[in-house]
Coordinates of C-alpha atoms in Angstrom, one line a residue:
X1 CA 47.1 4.9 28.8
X2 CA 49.5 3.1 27.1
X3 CA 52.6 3.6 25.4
X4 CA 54.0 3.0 21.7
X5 CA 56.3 4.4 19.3
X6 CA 55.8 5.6 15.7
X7 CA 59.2 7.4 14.5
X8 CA 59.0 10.6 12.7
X9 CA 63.0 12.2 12.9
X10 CA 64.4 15.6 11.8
X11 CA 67.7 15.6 10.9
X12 CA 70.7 19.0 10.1
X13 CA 73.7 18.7 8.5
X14 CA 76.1 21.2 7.4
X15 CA 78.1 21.2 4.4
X16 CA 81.7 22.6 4.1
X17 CA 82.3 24.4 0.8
X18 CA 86.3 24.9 -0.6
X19 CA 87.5 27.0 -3.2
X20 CA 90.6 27.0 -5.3
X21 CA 92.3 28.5 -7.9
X22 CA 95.4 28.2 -10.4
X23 CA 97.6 30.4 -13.2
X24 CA 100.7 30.1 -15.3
X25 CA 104.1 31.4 -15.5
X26 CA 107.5 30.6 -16.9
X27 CA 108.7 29.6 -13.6
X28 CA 107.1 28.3 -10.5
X29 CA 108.7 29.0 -7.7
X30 CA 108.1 26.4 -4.3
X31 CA 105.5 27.6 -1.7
X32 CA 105.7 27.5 2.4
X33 CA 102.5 28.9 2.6
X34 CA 100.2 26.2 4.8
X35 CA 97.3 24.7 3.0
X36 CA 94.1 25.7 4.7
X37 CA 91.4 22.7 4.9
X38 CA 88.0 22.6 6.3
X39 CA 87.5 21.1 10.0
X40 CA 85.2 18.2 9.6
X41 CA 84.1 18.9 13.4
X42 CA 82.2 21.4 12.6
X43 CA 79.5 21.5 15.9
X44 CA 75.9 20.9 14.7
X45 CA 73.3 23.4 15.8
X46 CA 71.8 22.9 18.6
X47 CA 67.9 22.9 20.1
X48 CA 67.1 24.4 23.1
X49 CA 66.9 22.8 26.4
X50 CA 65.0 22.7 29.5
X51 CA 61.3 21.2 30.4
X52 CA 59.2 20.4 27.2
X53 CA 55.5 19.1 28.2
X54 CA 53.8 16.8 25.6
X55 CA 51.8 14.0 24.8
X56 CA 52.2 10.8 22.8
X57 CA 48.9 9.4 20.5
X58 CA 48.6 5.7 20.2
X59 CA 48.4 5.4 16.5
X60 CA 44.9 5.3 15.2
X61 CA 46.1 3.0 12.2
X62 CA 47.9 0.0 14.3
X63 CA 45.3 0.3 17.3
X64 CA 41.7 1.9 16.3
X65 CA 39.9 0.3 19.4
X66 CA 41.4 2.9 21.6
X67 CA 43.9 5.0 20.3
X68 CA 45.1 6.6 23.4
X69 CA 46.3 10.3 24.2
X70 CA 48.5 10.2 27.2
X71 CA 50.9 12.6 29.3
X72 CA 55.0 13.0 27.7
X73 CA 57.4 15.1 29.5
X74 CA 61.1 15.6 29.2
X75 CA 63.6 17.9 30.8
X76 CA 66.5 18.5 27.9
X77 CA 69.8 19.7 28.4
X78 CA 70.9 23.0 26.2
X79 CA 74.1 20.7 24.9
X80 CA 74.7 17.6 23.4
X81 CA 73.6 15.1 26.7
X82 CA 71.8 12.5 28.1
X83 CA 68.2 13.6 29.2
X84 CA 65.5 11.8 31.6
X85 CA 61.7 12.3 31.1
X86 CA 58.3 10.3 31.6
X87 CA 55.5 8.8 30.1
X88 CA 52.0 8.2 32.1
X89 CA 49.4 5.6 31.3
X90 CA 46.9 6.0 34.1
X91 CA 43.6 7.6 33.8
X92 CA 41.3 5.6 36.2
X93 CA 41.3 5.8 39.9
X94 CA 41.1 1.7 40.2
X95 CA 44.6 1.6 38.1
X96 CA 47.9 1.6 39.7
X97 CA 50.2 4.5 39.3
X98 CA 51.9 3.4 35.3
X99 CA 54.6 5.4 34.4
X100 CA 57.3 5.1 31.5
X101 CA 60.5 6.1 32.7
X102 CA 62.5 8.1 29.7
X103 CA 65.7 8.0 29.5
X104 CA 67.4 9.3 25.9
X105 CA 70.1 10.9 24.5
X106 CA 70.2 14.6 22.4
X107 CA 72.9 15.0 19.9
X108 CA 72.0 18.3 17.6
X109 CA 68.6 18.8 17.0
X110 CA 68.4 15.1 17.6
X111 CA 66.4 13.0 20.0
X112 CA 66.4 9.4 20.6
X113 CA 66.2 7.2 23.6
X114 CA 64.2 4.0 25.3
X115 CA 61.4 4.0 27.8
X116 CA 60.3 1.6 30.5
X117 CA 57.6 0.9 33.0
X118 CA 54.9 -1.5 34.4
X119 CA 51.5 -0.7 33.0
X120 CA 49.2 -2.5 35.0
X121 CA 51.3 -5.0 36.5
X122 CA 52.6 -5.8 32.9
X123 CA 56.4 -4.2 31.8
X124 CA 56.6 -2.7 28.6
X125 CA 59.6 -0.7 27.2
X126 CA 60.4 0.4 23.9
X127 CA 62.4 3.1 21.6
X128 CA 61.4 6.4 20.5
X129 CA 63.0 8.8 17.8
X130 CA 62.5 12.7 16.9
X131 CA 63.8 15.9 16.4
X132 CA 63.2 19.5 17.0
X133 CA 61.4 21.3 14.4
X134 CA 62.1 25.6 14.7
X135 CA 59.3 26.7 12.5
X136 CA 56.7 24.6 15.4
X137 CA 59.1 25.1 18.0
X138 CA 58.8 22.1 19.3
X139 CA 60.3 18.7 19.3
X140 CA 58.1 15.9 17.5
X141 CA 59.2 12.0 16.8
X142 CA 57.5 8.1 16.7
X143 CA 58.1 5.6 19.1
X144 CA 57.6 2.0 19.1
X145 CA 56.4 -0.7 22.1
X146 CA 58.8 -3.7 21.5
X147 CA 55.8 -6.0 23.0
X148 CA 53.8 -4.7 20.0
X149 CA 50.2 -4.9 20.5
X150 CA 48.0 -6.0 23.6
X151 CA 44.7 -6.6 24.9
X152 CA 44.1 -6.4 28.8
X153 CA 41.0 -7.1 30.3
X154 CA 40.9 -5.7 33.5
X155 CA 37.6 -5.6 34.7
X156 CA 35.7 -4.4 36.7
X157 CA 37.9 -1.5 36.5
X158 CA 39.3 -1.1 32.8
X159 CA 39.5 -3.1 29.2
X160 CA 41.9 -1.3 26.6
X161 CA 44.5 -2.2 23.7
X162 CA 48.1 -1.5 24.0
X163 CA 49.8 -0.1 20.3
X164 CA 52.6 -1.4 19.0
X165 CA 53.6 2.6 17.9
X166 CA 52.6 5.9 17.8
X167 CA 53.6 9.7 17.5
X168 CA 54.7 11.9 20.3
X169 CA 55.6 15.8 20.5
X170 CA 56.7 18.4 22.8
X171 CA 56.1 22.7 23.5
X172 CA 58.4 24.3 26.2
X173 CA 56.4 25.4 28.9
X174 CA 53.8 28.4 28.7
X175 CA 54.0 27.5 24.6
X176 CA 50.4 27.7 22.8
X177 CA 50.0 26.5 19.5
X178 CA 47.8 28.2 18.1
X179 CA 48.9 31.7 19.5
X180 CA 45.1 32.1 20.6
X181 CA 44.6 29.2 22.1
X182 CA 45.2 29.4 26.4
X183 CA 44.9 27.4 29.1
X184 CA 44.1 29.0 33.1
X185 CA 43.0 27.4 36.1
X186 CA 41.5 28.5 39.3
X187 CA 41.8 26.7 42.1
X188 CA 40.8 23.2 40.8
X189 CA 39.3 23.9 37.4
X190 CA 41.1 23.7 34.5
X191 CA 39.9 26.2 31.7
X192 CA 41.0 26.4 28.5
X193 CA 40.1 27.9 25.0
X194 CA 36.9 26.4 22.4
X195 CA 38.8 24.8 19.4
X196 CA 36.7 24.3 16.4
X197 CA 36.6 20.8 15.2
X198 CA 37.8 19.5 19.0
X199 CA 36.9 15.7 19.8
X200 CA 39.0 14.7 22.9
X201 CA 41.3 16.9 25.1
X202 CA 44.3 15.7 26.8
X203 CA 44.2 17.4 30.8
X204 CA 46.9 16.8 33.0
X205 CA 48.9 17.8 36.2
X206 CA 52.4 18.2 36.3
X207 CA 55.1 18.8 39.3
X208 CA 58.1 21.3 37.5
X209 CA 60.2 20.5 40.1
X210 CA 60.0 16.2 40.0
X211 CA 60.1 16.6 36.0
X212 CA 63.7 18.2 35.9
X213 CA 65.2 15.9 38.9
X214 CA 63.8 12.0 38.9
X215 CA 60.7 10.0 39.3
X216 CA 57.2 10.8 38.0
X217 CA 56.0 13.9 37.8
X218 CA 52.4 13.3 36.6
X219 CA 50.4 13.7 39.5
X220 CA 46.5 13.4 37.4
X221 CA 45.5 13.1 33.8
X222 CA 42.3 12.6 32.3
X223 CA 41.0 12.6 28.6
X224 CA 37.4 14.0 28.1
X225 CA 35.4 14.4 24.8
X226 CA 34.9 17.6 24.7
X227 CA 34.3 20.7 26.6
X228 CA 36.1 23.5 27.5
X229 CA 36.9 23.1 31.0
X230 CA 37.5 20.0 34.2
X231 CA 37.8 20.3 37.7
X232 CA 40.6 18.3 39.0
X233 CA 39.6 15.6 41.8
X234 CA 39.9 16.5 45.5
X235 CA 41.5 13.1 46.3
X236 CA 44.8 14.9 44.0
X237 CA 46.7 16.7 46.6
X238 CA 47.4 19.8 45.6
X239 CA 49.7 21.8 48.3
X240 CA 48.7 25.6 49.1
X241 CA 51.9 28.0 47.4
X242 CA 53.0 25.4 45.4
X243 CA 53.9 26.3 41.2
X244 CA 52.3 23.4 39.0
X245 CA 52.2 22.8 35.5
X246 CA 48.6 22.6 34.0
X247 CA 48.9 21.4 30.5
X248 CA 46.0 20.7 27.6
X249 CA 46.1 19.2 24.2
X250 CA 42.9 18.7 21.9
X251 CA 43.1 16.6 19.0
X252 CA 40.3 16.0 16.3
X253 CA 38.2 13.4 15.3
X254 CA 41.1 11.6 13.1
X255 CA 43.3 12.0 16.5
X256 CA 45.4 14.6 14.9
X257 CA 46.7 17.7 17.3
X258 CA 45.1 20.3 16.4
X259 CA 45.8 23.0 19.6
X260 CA 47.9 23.0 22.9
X261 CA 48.9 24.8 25.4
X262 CA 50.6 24.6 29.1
X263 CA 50.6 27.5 31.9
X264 CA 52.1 27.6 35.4
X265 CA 49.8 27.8 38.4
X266 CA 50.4 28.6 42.5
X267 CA 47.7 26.8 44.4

């Protein structure tokens, strides 16, 4: 519902290691044989690319009223590259449609970049940091709101906080974390596995195709307390042989991820 940045960044470096070696003799004869020296180029390794689904989590610290879970996707190239990607902040039908445009740059296993966007007829932008992670798979960071932290009252229809920071992290597509854990839907519910120690779950829409060219590709998110399933409103168009993206992520009490997991569905 909001967007902030807290900055969590993985770096890799690679050393270059040289030898050498010496002797004596009664005459030393000159030498045309060409020193050899390390190439201080030496390419980084790289992450993989292609379209990571997330979330970014207000941080509880900075903004306990309402630390938010909200929708974080980015479509990566394989190489060292600019990248594009969004954030959503709507949850409620009486909001407007807020989205973050992403807009960053991977160098190595390296992510960093700035976002962008009206939430609720206000702009806020900001920075964000990370880095992939191979153990997890996945790509994890902070980012930051340079507006720092806000209180809208828009009522009848919604009172929150906006964060000055939070966390954010990303699974390629069809990824669960734990291995167990699975999301399915059928036709508009969206089911997913009973997490021990679950407090609110992260459901959301997502359009494959809008997420790896431009604009947003969110079409619906919602975050519930609980449970292990939601139906998806009929006022979402949803069009018949079309491949979505259904992702969930449940976090615990202290807002800490504890499972998720994305699958792709035909309608």
């Amino acid at each position: 519902m909001k967007a902030t940045t807290l900055i969590y960044i993985l770096t890799c470096s690679i050393a270059l290691l040289s030898g050498c070696g010496g002797g004596t003799s009664p005459v030393v004869e000159p030498t045309t044989t060409p020193v050899t020296t390390p190439t201080p180029n030496t390419p980084m390794v790289q992450s993989p690319g292609g379209l990571y689904v997330g979330y970014y989590q207000e941080d509880p610290l900075t903004n306990p009223e309402d630390p938010t879970f909200g929708a974080f996707s980015l479509n990566l190239p394989t190489n060292d590259s600019t990248f594009q990607g969004s954030m959503f902040f709507t949850y409620i039908g009486c909001q407007t449609s807020n989205v973050g445009a992403v807009a960053g740059t991977k160098s190595g296993i390296n992510l960093s970049g700035t976002w962008s966007g009206t939430l609720d007829g206000l702009l806020q932008s900001g920075t964000f940091t990370g880095g992939y992670n191979s153990n997890a798979s996945s790509y994890s960071g902070t980012y930051v709101n340079s507006g720092g932290k806000q209180f809208r009252d828009l009522r009848p229809c919604i009172q929150y906080y906006i964060a000055p920071n939070g966390t954010w992290e990303m699974f390629a597509v069809s990824t669960n974390t734990p291995a167990t854990f699975r999301t399915s839907v059928a036709s508009r519910n969206v089911a997913w596995t009973s997490v021990a120690g679950a407090a609110y779950t992260l459901v959301y829409l997502l359009d494959p195709v809008i997420a790896q060219t431009s604009g947003n590709p969110v079409l619906w998110q919602t975050v519930v307390p609980n449970g292990v399933a939601v139906t998806v409103p009929n006022t979402i168009a949803l069009q018949a042989g079309k491949e979505y993206v259904a992702v969930v992520g449940i976090s615990d009490s202290a807002f800490k991820r504890i499972a998720f997991g994305s699958s792709r569905f035909t309608q």
